[in-house]
Short mmCIF file of C-alpha atoms and ligand atoms in Angstrom, two decimals:
data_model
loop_
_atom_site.label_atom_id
_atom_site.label_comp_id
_atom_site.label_asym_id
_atom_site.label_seq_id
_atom_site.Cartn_x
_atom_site.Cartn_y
_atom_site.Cartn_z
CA UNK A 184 -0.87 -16.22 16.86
CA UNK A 185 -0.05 -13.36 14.36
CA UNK A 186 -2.38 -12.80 12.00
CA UNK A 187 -2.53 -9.91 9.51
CA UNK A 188 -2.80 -6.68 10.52
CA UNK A 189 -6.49 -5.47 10.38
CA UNK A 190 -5.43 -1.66 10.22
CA UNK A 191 -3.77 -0.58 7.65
CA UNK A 192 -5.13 2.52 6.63
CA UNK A 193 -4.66 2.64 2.58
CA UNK A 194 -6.80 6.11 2.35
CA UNK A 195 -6.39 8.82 0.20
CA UNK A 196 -7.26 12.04 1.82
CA UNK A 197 -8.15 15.56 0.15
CA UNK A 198 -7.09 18.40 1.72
CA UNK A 199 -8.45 21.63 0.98
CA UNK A 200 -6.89 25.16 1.76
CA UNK A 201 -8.68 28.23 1.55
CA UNK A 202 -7.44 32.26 1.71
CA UNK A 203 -7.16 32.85 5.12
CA UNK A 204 -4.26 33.58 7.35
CA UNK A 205 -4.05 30.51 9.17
CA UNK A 206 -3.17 28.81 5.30
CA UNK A 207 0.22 28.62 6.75
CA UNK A 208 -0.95 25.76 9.28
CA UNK A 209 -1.80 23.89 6.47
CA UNK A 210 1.62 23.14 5.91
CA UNK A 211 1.81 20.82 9.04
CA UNK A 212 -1.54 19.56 8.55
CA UNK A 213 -0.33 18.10 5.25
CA UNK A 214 3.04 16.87 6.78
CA UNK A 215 0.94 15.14 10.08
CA UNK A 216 -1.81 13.62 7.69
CA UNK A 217 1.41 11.93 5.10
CA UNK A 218 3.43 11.05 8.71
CA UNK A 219 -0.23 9.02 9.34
CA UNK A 220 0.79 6.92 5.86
CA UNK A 221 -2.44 8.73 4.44
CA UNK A 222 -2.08 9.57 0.39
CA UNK A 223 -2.99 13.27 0.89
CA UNK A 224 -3.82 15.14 -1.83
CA UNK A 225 -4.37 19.43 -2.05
CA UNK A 226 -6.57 21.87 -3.80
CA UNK A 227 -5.65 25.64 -3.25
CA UNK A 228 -8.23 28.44 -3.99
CA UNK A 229 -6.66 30.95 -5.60
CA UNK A 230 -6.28 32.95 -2.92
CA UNK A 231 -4.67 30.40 -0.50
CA UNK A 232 -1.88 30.47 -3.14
CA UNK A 233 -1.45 34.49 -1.91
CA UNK A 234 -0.63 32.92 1.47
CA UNK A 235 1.18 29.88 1.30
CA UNK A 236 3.35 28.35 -2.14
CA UNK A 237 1.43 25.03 -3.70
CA UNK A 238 4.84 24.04 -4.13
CA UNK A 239 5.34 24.43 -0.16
CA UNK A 240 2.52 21.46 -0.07
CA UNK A 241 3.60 19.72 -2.97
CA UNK A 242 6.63 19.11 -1.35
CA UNK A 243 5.35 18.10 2.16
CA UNK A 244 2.40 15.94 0.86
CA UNK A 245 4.66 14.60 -2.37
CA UNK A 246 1.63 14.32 -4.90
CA UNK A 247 1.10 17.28 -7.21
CA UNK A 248 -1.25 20.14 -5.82
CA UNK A 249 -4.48 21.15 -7.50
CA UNK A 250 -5.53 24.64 -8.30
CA UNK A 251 -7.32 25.12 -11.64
CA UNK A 252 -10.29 24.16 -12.66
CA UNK A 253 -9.72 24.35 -16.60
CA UNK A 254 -6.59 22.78 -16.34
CA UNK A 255 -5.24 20.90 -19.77
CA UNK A 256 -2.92 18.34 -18.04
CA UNK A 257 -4.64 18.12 -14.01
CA UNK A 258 -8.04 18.04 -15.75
CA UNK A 259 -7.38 15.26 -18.74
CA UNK A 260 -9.61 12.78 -16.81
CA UNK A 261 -11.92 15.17 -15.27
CA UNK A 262 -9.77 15.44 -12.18
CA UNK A 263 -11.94 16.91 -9.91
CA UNK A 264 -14.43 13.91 -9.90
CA UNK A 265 -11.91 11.12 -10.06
CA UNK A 266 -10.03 12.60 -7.71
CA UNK A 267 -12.98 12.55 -5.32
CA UNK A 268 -14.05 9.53 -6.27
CA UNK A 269 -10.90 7.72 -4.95
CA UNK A 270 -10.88 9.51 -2.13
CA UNK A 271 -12.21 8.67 1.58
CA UNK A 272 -12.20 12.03 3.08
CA UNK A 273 -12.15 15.76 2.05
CA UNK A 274 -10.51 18.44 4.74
CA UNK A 275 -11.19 22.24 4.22
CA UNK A 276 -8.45 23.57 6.65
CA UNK A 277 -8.28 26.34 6.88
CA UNK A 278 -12.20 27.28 5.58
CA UNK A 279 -12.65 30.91 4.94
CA UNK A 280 -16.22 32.66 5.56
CA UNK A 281 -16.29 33.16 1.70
CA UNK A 282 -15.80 29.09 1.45
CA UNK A 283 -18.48 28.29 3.74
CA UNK A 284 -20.99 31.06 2.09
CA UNK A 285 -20.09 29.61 -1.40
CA UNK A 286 -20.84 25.53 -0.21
CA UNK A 287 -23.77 26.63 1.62
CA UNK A 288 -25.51 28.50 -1.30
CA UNK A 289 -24.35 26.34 -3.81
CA UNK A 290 -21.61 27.55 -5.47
CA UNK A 291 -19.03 25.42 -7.69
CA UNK A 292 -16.86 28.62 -9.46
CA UNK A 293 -13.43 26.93 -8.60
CA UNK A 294 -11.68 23.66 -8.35
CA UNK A 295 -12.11 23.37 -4.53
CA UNK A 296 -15.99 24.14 -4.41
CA UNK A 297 -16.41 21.92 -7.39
CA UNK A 298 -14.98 19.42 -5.76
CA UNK A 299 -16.95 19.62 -2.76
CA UNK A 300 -19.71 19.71 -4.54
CA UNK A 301 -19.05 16.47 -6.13
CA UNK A 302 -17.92 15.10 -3.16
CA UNK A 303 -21.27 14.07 -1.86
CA UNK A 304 -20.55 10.11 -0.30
CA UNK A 305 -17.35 10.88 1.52
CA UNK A 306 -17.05 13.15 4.75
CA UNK A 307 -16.68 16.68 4.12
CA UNK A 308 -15.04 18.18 7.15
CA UNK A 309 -14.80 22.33 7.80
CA UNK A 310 -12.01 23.81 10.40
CA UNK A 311 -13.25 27.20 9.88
CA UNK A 312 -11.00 30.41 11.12
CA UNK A 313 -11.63 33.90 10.74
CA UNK A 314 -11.61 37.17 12.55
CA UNK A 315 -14.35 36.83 15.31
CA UNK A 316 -16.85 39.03 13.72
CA UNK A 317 -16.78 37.77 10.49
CA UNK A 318 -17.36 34.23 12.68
CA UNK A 319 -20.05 35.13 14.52
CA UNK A 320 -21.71 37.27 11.49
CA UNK A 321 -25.42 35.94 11.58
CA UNK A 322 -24.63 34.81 7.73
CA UNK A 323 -21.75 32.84 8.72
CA UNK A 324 -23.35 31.51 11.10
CA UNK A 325 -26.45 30.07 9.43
CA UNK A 326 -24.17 29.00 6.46
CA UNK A 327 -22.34 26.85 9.14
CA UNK A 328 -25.95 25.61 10.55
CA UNK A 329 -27.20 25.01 7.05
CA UNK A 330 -23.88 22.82 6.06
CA UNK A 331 -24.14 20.90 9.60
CA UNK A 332 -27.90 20.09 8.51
CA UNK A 333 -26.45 18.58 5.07
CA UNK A 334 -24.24 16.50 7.27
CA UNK A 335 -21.00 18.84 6.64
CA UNK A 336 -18.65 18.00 9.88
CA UNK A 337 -16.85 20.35 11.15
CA UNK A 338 -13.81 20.81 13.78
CA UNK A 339 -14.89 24.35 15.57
CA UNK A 340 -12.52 27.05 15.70
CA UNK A 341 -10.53 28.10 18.67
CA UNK A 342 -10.93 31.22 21.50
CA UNK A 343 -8.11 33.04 21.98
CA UNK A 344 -5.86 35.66 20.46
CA UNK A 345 -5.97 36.23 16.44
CA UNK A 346 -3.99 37.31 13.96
CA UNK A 347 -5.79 40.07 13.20
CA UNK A 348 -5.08 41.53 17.19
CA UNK A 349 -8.72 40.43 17.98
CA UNK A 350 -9.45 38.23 20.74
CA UNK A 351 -12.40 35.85 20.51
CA UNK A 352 -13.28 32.33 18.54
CA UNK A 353 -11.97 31.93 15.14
CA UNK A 354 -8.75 30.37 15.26
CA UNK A 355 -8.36 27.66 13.59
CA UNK A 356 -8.65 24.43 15.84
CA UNK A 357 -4.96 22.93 17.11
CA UNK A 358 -3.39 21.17 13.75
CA UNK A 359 -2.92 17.94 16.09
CA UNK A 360 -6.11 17.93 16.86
CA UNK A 361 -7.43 18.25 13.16
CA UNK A 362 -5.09 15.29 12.04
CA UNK A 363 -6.36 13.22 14.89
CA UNK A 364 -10.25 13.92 14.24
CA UNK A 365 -9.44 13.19 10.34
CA UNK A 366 -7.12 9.75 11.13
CA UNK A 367 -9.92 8.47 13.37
CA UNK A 368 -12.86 9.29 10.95
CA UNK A 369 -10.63 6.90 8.76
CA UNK A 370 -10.17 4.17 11.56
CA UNK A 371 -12.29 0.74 11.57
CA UNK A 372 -14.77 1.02 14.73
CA UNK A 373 -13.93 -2.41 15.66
CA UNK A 374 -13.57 -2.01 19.91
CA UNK A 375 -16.69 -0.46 20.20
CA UNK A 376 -17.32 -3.49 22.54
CA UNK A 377 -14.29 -3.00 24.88
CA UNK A 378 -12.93 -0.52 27.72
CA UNK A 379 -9.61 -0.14 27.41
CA UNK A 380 -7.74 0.63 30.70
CA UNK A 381 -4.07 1.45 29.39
CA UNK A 382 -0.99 3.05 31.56
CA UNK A 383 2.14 4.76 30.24
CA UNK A 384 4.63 6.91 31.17
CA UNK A 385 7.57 6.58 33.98
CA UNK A 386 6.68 6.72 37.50
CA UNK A 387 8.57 9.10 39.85
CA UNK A 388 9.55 7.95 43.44
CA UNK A 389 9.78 10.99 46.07
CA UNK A 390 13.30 10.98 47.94
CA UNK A 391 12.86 14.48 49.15
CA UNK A 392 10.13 17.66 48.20
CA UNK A 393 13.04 18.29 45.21
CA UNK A 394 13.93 14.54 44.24
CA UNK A 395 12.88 11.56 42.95
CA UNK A 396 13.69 8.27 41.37
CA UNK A 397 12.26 7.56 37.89
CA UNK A 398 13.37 6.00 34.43
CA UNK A 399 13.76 7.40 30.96
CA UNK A 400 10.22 6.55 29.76
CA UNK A 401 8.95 9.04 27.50
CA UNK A 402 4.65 7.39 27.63
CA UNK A 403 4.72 7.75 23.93
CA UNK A 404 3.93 4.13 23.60
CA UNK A 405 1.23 4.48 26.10
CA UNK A 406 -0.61 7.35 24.54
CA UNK A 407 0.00 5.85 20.89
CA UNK A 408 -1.93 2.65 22.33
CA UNK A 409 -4.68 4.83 24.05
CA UNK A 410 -5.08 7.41 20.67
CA UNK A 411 -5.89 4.67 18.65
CA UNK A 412 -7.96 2.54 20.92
CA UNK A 413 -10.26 6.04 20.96
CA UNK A 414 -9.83 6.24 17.07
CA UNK A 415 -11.51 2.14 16.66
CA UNK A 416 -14.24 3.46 18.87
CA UNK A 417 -13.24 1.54 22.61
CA UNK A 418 -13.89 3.33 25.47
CA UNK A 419 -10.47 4.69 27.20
CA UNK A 420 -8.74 5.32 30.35
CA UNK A 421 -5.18 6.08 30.54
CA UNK A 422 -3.77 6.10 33.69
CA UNK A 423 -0.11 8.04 32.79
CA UNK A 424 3.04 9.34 35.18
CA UNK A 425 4.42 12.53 34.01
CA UNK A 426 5.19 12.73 30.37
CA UNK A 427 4.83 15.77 27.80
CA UNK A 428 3.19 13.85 25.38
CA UNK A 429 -0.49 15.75 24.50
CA UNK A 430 -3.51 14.12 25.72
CA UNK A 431 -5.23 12.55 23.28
CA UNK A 432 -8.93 13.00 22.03
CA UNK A 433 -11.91 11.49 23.68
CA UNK A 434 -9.97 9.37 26.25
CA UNK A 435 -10.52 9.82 29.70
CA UNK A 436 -6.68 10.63 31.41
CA UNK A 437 -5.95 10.27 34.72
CA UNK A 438 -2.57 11.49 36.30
CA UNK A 439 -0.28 10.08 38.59
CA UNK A 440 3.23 10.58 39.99
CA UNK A 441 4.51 7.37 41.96
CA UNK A 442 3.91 3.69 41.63
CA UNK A 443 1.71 3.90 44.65
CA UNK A 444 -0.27 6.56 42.80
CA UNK A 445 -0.70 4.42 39.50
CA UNK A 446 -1.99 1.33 41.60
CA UNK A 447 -4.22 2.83 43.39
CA UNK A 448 -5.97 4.40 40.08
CA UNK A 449 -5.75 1.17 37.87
CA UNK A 450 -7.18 -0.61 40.68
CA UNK A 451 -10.06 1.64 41.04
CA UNK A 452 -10.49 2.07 36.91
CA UNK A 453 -10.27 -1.92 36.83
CA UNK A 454 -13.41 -3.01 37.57
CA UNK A 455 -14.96 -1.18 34.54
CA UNK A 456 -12.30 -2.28 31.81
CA UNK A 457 -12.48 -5.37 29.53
CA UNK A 458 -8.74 -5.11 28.31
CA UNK A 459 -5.81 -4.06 30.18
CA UNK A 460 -2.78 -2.37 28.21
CA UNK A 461 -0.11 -2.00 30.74
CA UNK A 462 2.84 -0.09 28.73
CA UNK A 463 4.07 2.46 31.79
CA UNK A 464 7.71 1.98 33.59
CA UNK A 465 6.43 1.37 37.15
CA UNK A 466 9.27 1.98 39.21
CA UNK A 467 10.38 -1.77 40.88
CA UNK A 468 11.94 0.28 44.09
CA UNK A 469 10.88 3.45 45.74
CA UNK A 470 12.77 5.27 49.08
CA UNK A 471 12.25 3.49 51.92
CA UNK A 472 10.94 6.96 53.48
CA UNK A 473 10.12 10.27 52.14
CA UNK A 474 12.70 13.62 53.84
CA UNK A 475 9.95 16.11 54.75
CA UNK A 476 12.79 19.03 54.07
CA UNK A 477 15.49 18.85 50.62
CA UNK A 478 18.20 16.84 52.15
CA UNK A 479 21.55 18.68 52.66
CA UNK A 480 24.47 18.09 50.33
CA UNK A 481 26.92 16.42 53.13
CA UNK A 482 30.67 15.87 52.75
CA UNK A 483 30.19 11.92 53.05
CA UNK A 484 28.40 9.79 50.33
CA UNK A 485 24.70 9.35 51.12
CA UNK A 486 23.10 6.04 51.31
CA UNK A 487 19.31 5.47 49.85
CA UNK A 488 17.25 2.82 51.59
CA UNK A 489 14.73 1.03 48.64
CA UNK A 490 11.88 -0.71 49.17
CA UNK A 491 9.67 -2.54 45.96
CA UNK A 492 6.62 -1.08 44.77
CA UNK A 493 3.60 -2.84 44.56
CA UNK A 494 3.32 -5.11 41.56
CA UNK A 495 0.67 -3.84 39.73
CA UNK A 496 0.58 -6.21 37.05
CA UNK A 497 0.86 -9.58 39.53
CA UNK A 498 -1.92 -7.83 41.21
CA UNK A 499 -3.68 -7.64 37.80
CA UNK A 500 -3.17 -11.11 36.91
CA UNK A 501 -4.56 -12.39 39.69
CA UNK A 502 -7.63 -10.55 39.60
CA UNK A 503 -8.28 -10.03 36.13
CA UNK A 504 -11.05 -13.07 35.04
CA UNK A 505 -11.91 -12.55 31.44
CA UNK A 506 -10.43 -9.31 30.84
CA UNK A 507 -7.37 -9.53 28.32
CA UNK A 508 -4.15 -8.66 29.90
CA UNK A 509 -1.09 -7.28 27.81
CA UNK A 510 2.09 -5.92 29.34
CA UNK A 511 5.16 -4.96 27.88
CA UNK A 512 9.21 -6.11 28.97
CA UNK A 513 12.02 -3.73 28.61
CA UNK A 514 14.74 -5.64 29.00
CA UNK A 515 18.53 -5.33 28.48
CA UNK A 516 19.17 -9.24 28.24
CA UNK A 517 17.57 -12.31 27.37
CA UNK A 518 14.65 -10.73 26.09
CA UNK A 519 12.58 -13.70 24.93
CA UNK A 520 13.07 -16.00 27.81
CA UNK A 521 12.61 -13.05 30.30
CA UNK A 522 9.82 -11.52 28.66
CA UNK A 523 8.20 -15.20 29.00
CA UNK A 524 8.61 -15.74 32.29
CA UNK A 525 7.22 -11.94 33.02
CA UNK A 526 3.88 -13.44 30.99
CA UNK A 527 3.65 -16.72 32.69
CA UNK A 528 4.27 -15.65 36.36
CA UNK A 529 1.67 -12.53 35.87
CA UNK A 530 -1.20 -14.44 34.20
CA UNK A 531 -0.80 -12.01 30.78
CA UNK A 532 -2.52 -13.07 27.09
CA UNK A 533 -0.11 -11.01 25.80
CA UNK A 534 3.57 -9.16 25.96
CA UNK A 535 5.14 -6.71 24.51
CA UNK A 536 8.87 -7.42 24.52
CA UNK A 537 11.72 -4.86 23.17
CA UNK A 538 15.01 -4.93 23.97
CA UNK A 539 15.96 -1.21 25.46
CA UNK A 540 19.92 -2.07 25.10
CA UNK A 541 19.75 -0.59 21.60
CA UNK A 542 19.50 3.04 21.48
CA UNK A 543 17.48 3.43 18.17
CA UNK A 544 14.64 2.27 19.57
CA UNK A 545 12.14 1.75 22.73
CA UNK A 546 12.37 4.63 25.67
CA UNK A 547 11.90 8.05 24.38
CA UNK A 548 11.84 7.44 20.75
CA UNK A 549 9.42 7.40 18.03
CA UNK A 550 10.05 4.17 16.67
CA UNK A 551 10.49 0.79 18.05
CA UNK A 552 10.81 -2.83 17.30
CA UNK A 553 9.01 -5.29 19.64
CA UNK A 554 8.35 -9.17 19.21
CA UNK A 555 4.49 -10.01 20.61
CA UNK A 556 4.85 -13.01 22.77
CA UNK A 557 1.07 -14.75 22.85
CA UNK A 558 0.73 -17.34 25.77
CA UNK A 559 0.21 -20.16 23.46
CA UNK A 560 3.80 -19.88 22.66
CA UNK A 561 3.78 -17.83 19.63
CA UNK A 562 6.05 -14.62 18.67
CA UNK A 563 5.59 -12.62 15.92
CA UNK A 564 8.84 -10.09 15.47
CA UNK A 565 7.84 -7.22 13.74
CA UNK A 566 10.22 -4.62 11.85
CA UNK A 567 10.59 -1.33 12.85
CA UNK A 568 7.39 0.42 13.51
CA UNK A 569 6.13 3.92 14.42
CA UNK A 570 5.05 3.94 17.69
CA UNK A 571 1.54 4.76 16.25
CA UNK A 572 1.47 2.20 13.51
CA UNK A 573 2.88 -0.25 16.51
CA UNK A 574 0.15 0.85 18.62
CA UNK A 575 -2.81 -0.32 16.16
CA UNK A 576 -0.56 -3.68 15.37
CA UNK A 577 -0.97 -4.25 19.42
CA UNK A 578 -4.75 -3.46 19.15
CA UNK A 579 -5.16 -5.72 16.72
CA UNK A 580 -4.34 -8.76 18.91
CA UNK A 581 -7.08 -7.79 20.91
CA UNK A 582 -9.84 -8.88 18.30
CA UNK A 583 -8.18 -11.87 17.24
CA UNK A 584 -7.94 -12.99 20.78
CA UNK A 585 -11.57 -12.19 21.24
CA UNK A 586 -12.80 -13.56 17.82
CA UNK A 587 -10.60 -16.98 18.87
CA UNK A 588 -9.76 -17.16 22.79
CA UNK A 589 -8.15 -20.51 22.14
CA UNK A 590 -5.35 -18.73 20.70
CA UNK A 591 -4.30 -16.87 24.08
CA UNK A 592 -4.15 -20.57 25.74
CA UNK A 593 -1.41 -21.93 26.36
CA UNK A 594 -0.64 -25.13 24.16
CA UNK A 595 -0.68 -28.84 25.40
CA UNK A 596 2.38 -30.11 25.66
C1 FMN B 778 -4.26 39.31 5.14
C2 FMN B 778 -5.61 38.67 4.97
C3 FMN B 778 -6.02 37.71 5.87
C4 FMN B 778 -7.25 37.09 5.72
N1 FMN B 778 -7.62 36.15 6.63
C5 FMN B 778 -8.83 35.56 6.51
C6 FMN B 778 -9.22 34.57 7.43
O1 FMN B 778 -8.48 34.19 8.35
N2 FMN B 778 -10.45 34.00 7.28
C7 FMN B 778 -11.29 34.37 6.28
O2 FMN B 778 -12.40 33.84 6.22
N3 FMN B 778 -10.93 35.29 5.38
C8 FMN B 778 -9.73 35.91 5.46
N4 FMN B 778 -9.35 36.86 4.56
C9 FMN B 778 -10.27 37.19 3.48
C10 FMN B 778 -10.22 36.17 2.36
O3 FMN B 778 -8.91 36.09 1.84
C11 FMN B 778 -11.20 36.54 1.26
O4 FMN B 778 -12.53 36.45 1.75
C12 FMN B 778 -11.04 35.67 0.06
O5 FMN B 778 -12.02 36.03 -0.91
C13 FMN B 778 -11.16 34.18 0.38
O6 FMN B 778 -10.99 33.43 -0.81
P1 FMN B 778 -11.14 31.84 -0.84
O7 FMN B 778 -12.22 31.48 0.11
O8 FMN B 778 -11.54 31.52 -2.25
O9 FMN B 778 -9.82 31.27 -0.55
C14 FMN B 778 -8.10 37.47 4.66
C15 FMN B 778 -7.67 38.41 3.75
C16 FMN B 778 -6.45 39.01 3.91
C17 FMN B 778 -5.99 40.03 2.89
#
């Protein structure tokens, strides 16, 4: 069933940093981009260098930083075109109004605008920030038009308050956000074709106003899955109990609090969806009732009445025609034969099994190592994975089941 991954994501990426204050965010840019296994390379004007250290982003992006022009040992081969050349994206983050003014009239005085300037078959993306009046100057503003005309992207600064004491737009966009417009410029569009209904997250069962019943997931699984879905172009739901993780871009999120909750908005987002990615802890057991008032602390032990929840994924299964269906199993024992049964007796093409026994990995962390149990029998057992590298190796399953359904049917015996 396992083929090879389809998403690897060899690129090299320029980043470019400018002289403005937010040159300091640049820092975690670089760190985000590298933590996306992205070969990320930087160019300081010279006046970024008066706000952050190139050896600050040497460090974090590990591949010497690029500043001069007229160079003897960076420009041997005529780095600023090679360097280009082998690369799949240039970021300008932060972009001064001086860098804009210079790429929109022209101008190639420095290693960074020279660059750009050569770098005329790969995206060029701008994250402005500036003080507000410099941003809404009418200059910088039809230098921004005029680039957008050329086809320059560009991730639009920020309202709010600015270093400078102003408030207005001109801070620079949210770094996460910038790493995850960059990362899914990169991606393959290859589920342009599906809607992707995915859940994460714990659930939380009501015992009284001020408790509940729930479970240590942390939905970073879940929103890894439904991030890169939206980065290969599918169209996304996520249905998610309460988590912290940040929403992710372009995907529709819809948010729940008990199991009861999370059925009743998969069920209604359903209908719509071609693939179903079930990766939330549903609670199995809710109170029986729900205390209008916080229950008094009493002297004797208190007994909870449980019910089950509904079975979402059963449910799923029974309904779900040609839709793909992939769940996950946490389990603390017998994690093959359990997570098999789970597939056969909910009608799944695929599961997701990890064992959540072992502390390093699964619930709450970053990381995890799953085996991918296919209905025809298969299991693939992957190392240990990123959560976000894990999510595209799920995705991937998708468009080899599609490309070959046979694969997701169970084998003659
Ligand atoms: C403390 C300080 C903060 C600055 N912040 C910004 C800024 O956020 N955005 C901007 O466009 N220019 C800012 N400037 C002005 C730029 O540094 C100046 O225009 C410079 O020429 C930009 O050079 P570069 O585009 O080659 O990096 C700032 C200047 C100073 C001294």
């Amino acid at each position: 069933m396992m083929e090879p991954n389809v998403t690897e994501i060899p690129a090299t990426v320029l980043v470019g940093v400018t002289g403005g204050i937010a040159a300091y965010k640049a820092a975690e840019i670089v760190r985000s981009l590298v933590k996306e296994g992205l070969d990320v390379h930087v160019v300081m004007t010279r006046n970024a260098q008066e706000f952050i250290t190139p050896l600050t982003l040497q460090v974090l992006s590990g591949n010497p930083v690029w500043t001069e022009t007229f160079h003897l040992t960076q420009e041997q081969k005529i780095g600023h075109i090679s360097l280009v050349d082998r690369s799949s994206l240039l970021l300008i983050a932060p972009a001064t109004a001086n860098v804009l003014g210079k790429v929109a009239a022209g101008v190639a005085d420095d290693l960074l605008t020279t660059m750009v300037c050569a770098a005329t078959r790969i995206p060029v993306i701008f994250a402005p920030s500036m003080n507000v009046n410099m941003y809404q100057n009418p200059i910088t503003q039809e230098n921004i038009e005029r680039l957008k005309r050329f086809g320059y992207l560009f991730i639009e600064p920020e309202e709010g308050e600015l270093a400078c004491g102003y408030e207005g737009v001109g801070r620079l966009a949210d770094p996460g956000d910038i790493v995850e417009q960059v990362v899914g410029r990169l991606a393959p569009k290859d589920l342009t074709e599906e809607h992707i209904l995915v859940t994460a997250g714990p659930t939380e069962e009501a015992i009284d106003p001020v408790r509940f019943l729930t479970n240590p997931s942390s939905g970073k699984m879940g929103y890894a899955i439904a991030r890169a879905a939206a980065q290969r172009g599918a169209k996304v739901t996520l249905i998610s109990g309460p988590t912290s993780c940040a929403p992710p871009l372009d995907v529709e999120l819809v948010r729940v609090r008990s199991a009861e909750e999370m059925r009743k908005a998969v069920m209604k987002a359903f209908p719509a969806s071609t693939t179903v990615v079930m990766a939330a802890a549903v609670s199995d057991f809710a109170p029986a009732s729900r205390a209008k008032q916080k229950v008094k602390k009493q002297d004797a032990s208190l007994t909870l009445k449980l019910k089950t929840t509904p079975d979402i994924l059963l449910e799923l299964g029974q309904k779900k025609e040609d839709r793909l269906l992939i769940g996950f199993a946490a389990e603390t024992q017998s994690l093959v034969k359990n997570a098999r049964a789970k597939l056969e007796k909910k009608n799944l093409d695929l599961i997701v099994a990890n064992d959540v026994s072992r502390k390093e990995i699964g619930f709450q962390s970053d990381s995890n190592q799953v085996k991918i149990i296919g209905k025809d029998g298969s299991i693939s057992e992957l190392p240990l994975l990123p959560k976000r590298v894990l999510a595209h190796r799920v995705l991937d399953q998708i468009g080899i089941l599609r490309s070959n359904p046979g694969k997701g049917r169970r084998r003659k015996t």
